[in-house]
Amino acid sequence: MAKQKIMIKVNMASDKCRSKAMALVASTSGVDSVALAGDGKDQLVVVGDGVDSIKLTTALRKKVGHATLMTVGEVKKEEKKPEPAAVVEYPWSYHPYTFTPPPQHVVYQYPASSSWWW
């Protein structure tokens, strides 16, 4: 059996009613996800496998308030194209051998006129 997408409009005046309705729907067997939709967050979008939409709507009417079954349909699978593996191009760089000259030594040559340490 394919996954179903069920949309139910429920009169929910407060956040307490919304959480109660969502908890009721989430505890139903076969439900995969529950979401709020609509401008006034008065629609429940239920996605699941083997969910009885009539029983679900009846349970919402008993526990929460007036509920109307809007749509029942199959979930459209979005085909995601596999992204090709990212090809990383490294810039070709050439590090030539650099000749390092030997360290220079400083040779001090004292002038002939100053013989202070002899």
XYZ file of C-alpha atoms in Angstrom:
118
model
C 0.000 0.000 0.000
C 1.333 3.441 -0.902
C 1.694 6.303 1.522
C -1.303 8.580 1.816
C -1.518 12.288 2.364
C -4.693 13.203 4.262
C -5.783 16.783 4.877
C -8.379 17.373 7.602
C -9.806 20.754 8.567
C -10.444 20.964 12.297
C -11.869 23.871 14.286
C -9.050 24.549 16.731
C -9.394 27.770 18.699
C -6.386 27.462 20.976
C -2.920 25.967 21.142
C -4.230 23.407 23.612
C -6.717 22.135 21.003
C -3.974 22.015 18.370
C -1.648 19.985 20.568
C -4.497 17.660 21.554
C -5.425 17.085 17.906
C -1.817 16.509 16.871
C -1.262 14.078 19.763
C -4.405 12.163 18.822
C -3.378 11.897 15.168
C 0.248 11.040 15.981
C -0.832 8.178 18.254
C -2.869 6.595 15.435
C -1.242 3.505 13.940
C 0.321 3.931 10.528
C 0.904 7.699 10.836
C 4.398 8.809 9.805
C 4.098 12.579 10.160
C 1.628 15.260 11.232
C 1.810 18.943 10.338
C -0.333 22.051 10.694
C -1.270 23.949 7.549
C -3.525 26.777 6.482
C -3.620 30.443 7.374
C -5.194 29.920 10.777
C -3.303 26.665 11.387
C -6.639 24.914 11.260
C -5.717 22.087 8.893
C -3.908 18.894 9.772
C -1.763 17.243 7.109
C -1.275 13.575 7.919
C 1.137 11.347 6.021
C 1.088 7.632 6.659
C 0.685 4.134 5.357
C -2.630 2.325 5.877
C -4.320 5.147 7.809
C -8.130 5.026 7.838
C -9.120 8.614 7.094
C -12.774 8.145 8.091
C -11.907 6.748 11.529
C -9.326 9.478 12.022
C -11.842 12.219 11.200
C -14.453 10.626 13.477
C -11.960 10.437 16.360
C -11.069 14.112 15.874
C -14.766 15.048 15.950
C -15.254 13.197 19.232
C -12.138 14.483 20.998
C -11.481 17.968 19.568
C -14.494 19.351 17.732
C -15.883 19.785 14.250
C -13.628 18.130 11.643
C -13.983 17.966 7.869
C -12.089 15.586 5.624
C -10.637 17.784 2.856
C -8.479 15.549 0.651
C -7.048 12.060 0.535
C -4.344 11.255 -1.979
C -1.062 9.523 -2.548
C 2.179 11.148 -1.558
C 4.069 12.344 -4.586
C 7.632 11.224 -4.411
C 10.023 13.929 -5.408
C 12.691 12.382 -7.527
C 15.956 13.831 -6.489
C 18.571 13.600 -9.128
C 21.773 12.330 -7.652
C 24.247 15.113 -7.718
C 27.444 14.222 -9.479
C 30.410 13.954 -7.252
C 32.016 17.310 -6.900
C 35.188 17.446 -8.929
C 37.787 19.414 -7.097
C 40.336 20.960 -9.353
C 43.523 21.885 -7.648
C 45.527 24.634 -9.264
C 48.709 23.291 -10.703
C 51.568 24.936 -8.949
C 55.260 24.545 -9.510
C 57.641 25.019 -6.662
C 61.069 25.286 -8.237
C 64.150 24.398 -6.348
C 65.443 27.582 -4.888
C 69.120 27.965 -4.418
C 69.962 29.230 -0.993
C 73.336 30.899 -0.876
C 75.604 29.877 1.949
C 75.525 32.137 4.978
C 77.834 35.079 4.739
C 80.510 35.558 7.312
C 81.459 38.982 8.375
C 85.165 39.481 8.720
C 86.280 42.410 10.784
C 89.514 44.018 9.782
C 90.836 46.452 12.264
C 92.530 49.542 11.019
C 96.330 49.603 11.394
C 96.305 52.791 13.426
C 94.263 51.394 16.236
C 96.079 48.740 18.169
C 94.232 48.872 21.410
C 94.511 45.253 22.401
C 98.101 44.324 21.358
